[in-house]
Coordinates of C-alpha atoms in Angstrom, one line a residue:
X1 CA 169.3 67.3 77.5
X2 CA 166.7 69.6 78.9
X3 CA 163.3 69.8 77.2
X4 CA 161.7 73.2 76.6
X5 CA 158.0 73.6 76.9
X6 CA 156.2 75.9 74.6
X7 CA 152.6 76.6 73.6
X8 CA 151.2 77.5 70.1
X9 CA 148.2 79.8 70.9
X10 CA 145.5 81.8 69.2
X11 CA 144.1 84.9 70.8
X12 CA 141.2 83.8 73.1
X13 CA 137.8 85.2 72.4
X14 CA 137.7 88.6 74.1
X15 CA 134.3 89.5 72.8
X16 CA 132.5 87.9 75.7
X17 CA 132.7 90.8 78.2
X18 CA 135.1 92.5 80.6
X19 CA 134.9 90.0 83.4
X20 CA 135.5 87.0 81.2
X21 CA 138.4 88.7 79.5
X22 CA 139.9 89.5 82.9
X23 CA 139.6 85.9 84.1
X24 CA 141.1 84.6 80.9
X25 CA 144.1 86.9 81.2
X26 CA 144.6 86.1 84.9
X27 CA 144.3 82.4 84.7
X28 CA 146.0 82.0 81.4
X29 CA 148.9 84.3 82.4
X30 CA 149.4 82.3 85.6
X31 CA 149.5 79.0 83.7
X32 CA 152.0 80.3 81.2
X33 CA 154.3 81.8 83.8
X34 CA 154.4 78.5 85.7
X35 CA 154.8 76.2 82.7
X36 CA 156.0 77.9 79.5
X37 CA 159.5 78.5 78.2
X38 CA 158.1 80.2 75.1
X39 CA 154.9 80.9 73.3
X40 CA 154.2 80.9 69.5
X41 CA 151.5 83.4 69.0
X42 CA 149.0 83.1 66.1
X43 CA 148.7 86.7 65.1
X44 CA 149.9 90.1 66.3
X45 CA 147.0 90.6 68.8
X46 CA 147.8 87.2 70.3
X47 CA 151.4 88.2 70.6
X48 CA 150.6 91.3 72.5
X49 CA 148.0 89.6 74.7
X50 CA 150.5 86.9 75.8
X51 CA 153.3 89.4 76.2
X52 CA 151.1 91.3 78.6
X53 CA 149.9 88.2 80.4
X54 CA 153.3 86.6 80.9
X55 CA 155.9 89.4 80.4
X56 CA 158.9 87.2 81.2
X57 CA 158.0 84.5 78.7
X58 CA 159.4 85.0 75.1
X59 CA 156.5 85.3 72.6
X60 CA 157.1 84.8 68.9
X61 CA 154.8 85.5 66.0
X62 CA 154.3 82.2 64.3
X63 CA 150.8 81.9 62.6
X64 CA 149.4 78.9 60.8
X65 CA 150.9 77.7 57.5
X66 CA 149.0 76.0 54.8
X67 CA 149.4 74.2 51.5
X68 CA 147.9 76.9 49.2
X69 CA 148.9 75.2 46.0
X70 CA 145.3 74.4 44.9
X71 CA 144.1 77.9 45.6
X72 CA 147.1 79.4 43.8
X73 CA 146.3 77.3 40.8
X74 CA 142.8 78.9 40.3
X75 CA 142.9 80.9 37.1
X76 CA 141.6 84.5 37.4
X77 CA 140.3 86.7 34.6
X78 CA 137.7 89.4 34.7
X79 CA 135.5 89.5 37.8
X80 CA 132.3 87.4 37.7
X81 CA 129.1 89.0 36.3
X82 CA 127.5 89.9 38.6
X83 CA 130.2 90.5 41.2
X84 CA 130.2 87.6 43.6
X85 CA 130.9 87.7 47.4
X86 CA 131.7 84.7 49.6
X87 CA 131.3 84.0 53.2
X88 CA 133.1 80.7 54.2
X89 CA 133.1 79.4 57.8
X90 CA 130.4 79.1 60.4
X91 CA 127.2 81.0 60.8
X92 CA 127.9 81.9 64.4
X93 CA 127.1 85.1 66.4
X94 CA 130.9 85.9 66.8
X95 CA 131.1 86.0 63.0
X96 CA 128.7 88.9 63.0
X97 CA 126.2 87.4 60.6
X98 CA 123.3 89.6 61.5
X99 CA 125.2 92.8 60.6
X100 CA 126.4 91.1 57.4
X101 CA 122.8 90.3 56.6
X102 CA 121.7 93.9 57.3
X103 CA 124.4 95.1 54.9
X104 CA 123.2 92.8 52.1
X105 CA 119.6 93.9 52.9
X106 CA 120.7 97.5 52.0
X107 CA 122.7 96.3 49.0
X108 CA 119.6 94.5 47.7
X109 CA 117.7 97.8 47.8
X110 CA 120.4 100.0 46.2
X111 CA 122.0 97.6 43.8
X112 CA 119.5 94.9 42.9
X113 CA 120.7 92.4 40.3
X114 CA 124.3 93.6 40.5
X115 CA 125.7 91.1 42.9
X116 CA 125.7 87.5 44.1
X117 CA 126.5 86.1 47.5
X118 CA 127.7 82.5 48.1
X119 CA 127.3 81.1 51.6
X120 CA 129.7 78.3 52.1
X121 CA 128.7 77.8 55.7
X122 CA 126.1 76.6 58.1
X123 CA 125.2 77.2 61.7
X124 CA 122.6 78.7 64.1
X125 CA 122.6 82.1 62.4
X126 CA 121.3 80.7 59.1
X127 CA 117.7 81.8 59.8
X128 CA 118.8 85.4 59.6
X129 CA 119.9 84.8 56.0
X130 CA 116.7 82.8 55.2
X131 CA 114.6 85.6 56.6
X132 CA 116.3 88.1 54.3
X133 CA 115.7 85.8 51.3
X134 CA 112.1 85.5 52.2
X135 CA 111.3 89.2 52.4
X136 CA 113.6 90.5 49.6
X137 CA 113.1 89.1 46.1
X138 CA 116.4 90.8 45.1
X139 CA 118.3 89.0 47.9
X140 CA 116.5 85.7 47.2
X141 CA 117.7 85.7 43.6
X142 CA 121.3 86.6 44.6
X143 CA 122.0 84.3 47.6
X144 CA 123.1 80.7 47.1
X145 CA 124.4 78.1 49.5
X146 CA 127.5 76.0 48.5
X147 CA 128.4 73.6 51.3
X148 CA 127.9 70.0 50.1
X149 CA 131.4 68.6 49.3
X150 CA 132.2 65.0 48.3
X151 CA 136.0 65.5 48.5
X152 CA 138.3 67.9 50.4
X153 CA 139.2 69.7 47.2
X154 CA 135.5 70.4 46.5
X155 CA 135.6 73.0 49.2
X156 CA 137.8 75.1 47.0
X157 CA 134.9 75.5 44.5
X158 CA 133.4 78.6 46.2
X159 CA 136.7 80.4 46.1
X160 CA 136.9 79.7 42.3
X161 CA 133.3 81.0 41.9
X162 CA 133.6 84.2 43.9
X163 CA 135.5 87.5 43.7
X164 CA 135.5 88.9 47.2
X165 CA 135.7 87.2 50.6
X166 CA 133.8 88.7 53.4
X167 CA 135.0 88.1 57.0
X168 CA 133.2 90.6 59.3
X169 CA 133.8 88.8 62.5
X170 CA 133.8 90.1 66.1
X171 CA 136.4 87.5 66.9
X172 CA 138.6 85.2 64.8
X173 CA 141.5 83.5 66.4
X174 CA 143.0 83.3 62.9
X175 CA 140.6 82.6 59.9
X176 CA 142.3 80.2 57.5
X177 CA 139.9 81.3 54.8
X178 CA 141.7 84.6 54.5
X179 CA 145.0 83.3 53.0
X180 CA 143.0 80.7 51.1
X181 CA 140.9 83.4 49.4
X182 CA 143.9 85.6 48.8
X183 CA 145.8 82.7 47.3
X184 CA 142.8 82.2 45.0
X185 CA 143.2 85.8 43.8
X186 CA 140.3 87.2 45.8
X187 CA 140.0 90.6 47.5
X188 CA 139.1 90.5 51.2
X189 CA 136.7 92.5 53.3
X190 CA 137.4 92.0 57.0
X191 CA 137.3 93.6 60.4
X192 CA 140.5 94.2 62.4
X193 CA 139.3 91.5 64.8
X194 CA 140.2 88.9 62.2
X195 CA 143.8 88.1 63.0
X196 CA 144.7 86.6 59.6
X197 CA 143.5 89.7 57.9
X198 CA 145.7 91.8 60.1
X199 CA 148.7 89.7 59.0
X200 CA 148.0 89.6 55.2
X201 CA 145.7 92.5 54.1
X202 CA 147.0 95.9 53.2
X203 CA 144.2 98.4 53.2
X204 CA 143.1 99.5 49.7
X205 CA 145.9 97.3 48.3
X206 CA 144.8 93.7 48.8
X207 CA 141.5 94.3 50.6
X208 CA 139.4 96.6 52.8
X209 CA 139.0 96.8 56.5
X210 CA 135.6 97.6 58.0
X211 CA 134.2 98.2 61.4
X212 CA 131.7 95.5 62.4
X213 CA 128.5 97.6 61.8
X214 CA 126.2 97.0 58.9
X215 CA 126.8 100.5 57.4
X216 CA 130.6 100.0 57.2
X217 CA 130.2 96.5 55.7
X218 CA 127.7 97.9 53.2
X219 CA 130.0 100.6 52.0
X220 CA 132.7 98.0 51.3
X221 CA 130.3 95.8 49.4
X222 CA 129.1 98.7 47.4
X223 CA 132.7 99.8 46.6
X224 CA 133.4 96.5 44.8
X225 CA 130.0 96.4 43.0
X226 CA 130.6 99.9 41.7
X227 CA 134.3 99.5 41.0
X228 CA 134.9 96.0 39.7
X229 CA 138.3 97.0 38.4
X230 CA 139.5 97.2 42.0
X231 CA 138.7 93.5 42.4
X232 CA 141.3 92.4 39.9
X233 CA 143.9 94.9 41.1
X234 CA 143.5 94.0 44.8
X235 CA 143.1 90.3 44.0
X236 CA 146.5 90.2 42.2
X237 CA 148.1 91.9 45.2
X238 CA 146.3 89.5 47.6
X239 CA 147.7 86.5 45.7
X240 CA 151.3 87.8 46.1
X241 CA 150.7 88.4 49.8
X242 CA 149.4 84.9 50.4
X243 CA 152.9 83.5 49.9
X244 CA 153.7 84.7 53.4
X245 CA 151.4 82.0 54.7
X246 CA 152.6 78.9 52.8
X247 CA 153.8 76.0 54.9
X248 CA 157.4 76.7 53.7
X249 CA 157.2 80.4 54.8
X250 CA 155.8 79.6 58.2
X251 CA 158.2 76.7 58.7
X252 CA 161.0 79.3 58.3
X253 CA 159.4 81.5 61.0
X254 CA 159.1 78.5 63.3
X255 CA 162.8 77.6 62.9
X256 CA 163.8 81.2 63.5
X257 CA 161.7 81.3 66.7
X258 CA 163.1 78.1 68.0
X259 CA 166.7 78.9 66.8
X260 CA 166.9 75.6 65.0

C-alpha cells in the first residue's frame, strides 16, 4: 500500500507586494512539486494559484465545511430598524478597516439615524473606529461592539442581531463568517478578494461585490439602507446558497476529489 501525500491550502496573502508574491509562488511551487501528490484548494483563486505553481500536481476545489445548523435556525422576519450591518473577524489592515471606516463616515453624513453597525471584532485597527465615533455624533450613536462571549454559541448573537455582513478585505484566505452570515439569512457585502464570497455570493442575488475603496463600500451600504426590501430577498437566497458549505456537502466534495 502506497500512501499519497496531499495538502489542504488556502491562497497565501498576495497583498504584500510583487517580490513577496514572487517568492511565495517560487518556493511554494517547488515544495509542492517535490512532495505533493495532490492539493485540495480552499477557493477558486487558490486553485488557480496552485495549478500555476505546480502544473503537474492535481488541484481540487475543496473549501472548508461547517456545522451551520445554529445559524440556519435563526428566525428571520423584517429587517431590523434601523438597518444593521455587521463586521465579524479581526480589525487588521488586510481587512481594509480604514476604508470601511471612511465609508461609514460618509454614511453618517448622508443617512444619520438610519443605520447601525455591530463590530464583533478586535485588533490594531480599532482606533480608526474609535476616532470616527469621537468626531461624529451620528456614528457614535450607531456603532456598538459585541465581542464578549461566555460560550461558543454566544458568538452567533451578532448574526442574529444584524441584517448585512460586511467583508471588505484586501485578502481573505477563506472567511468562515461569510457562510455563517448567509446561513443566518443575511445579505453580504464583500470584495472579490474574499474567497468564501466568490464561492457563495451571486451578485445582486445573495449579496453585493464591491471594490476595496471607500466610495464603492459606501454605495453598497447606502443601497441596503435605501432599499431594505433587498435585504430580505437577498438574505433568503443567501440562506439557500449556504447549504453548499455544510459539513456534509464539503465531505462529498472531498470524497469525490480523493475518489473514495
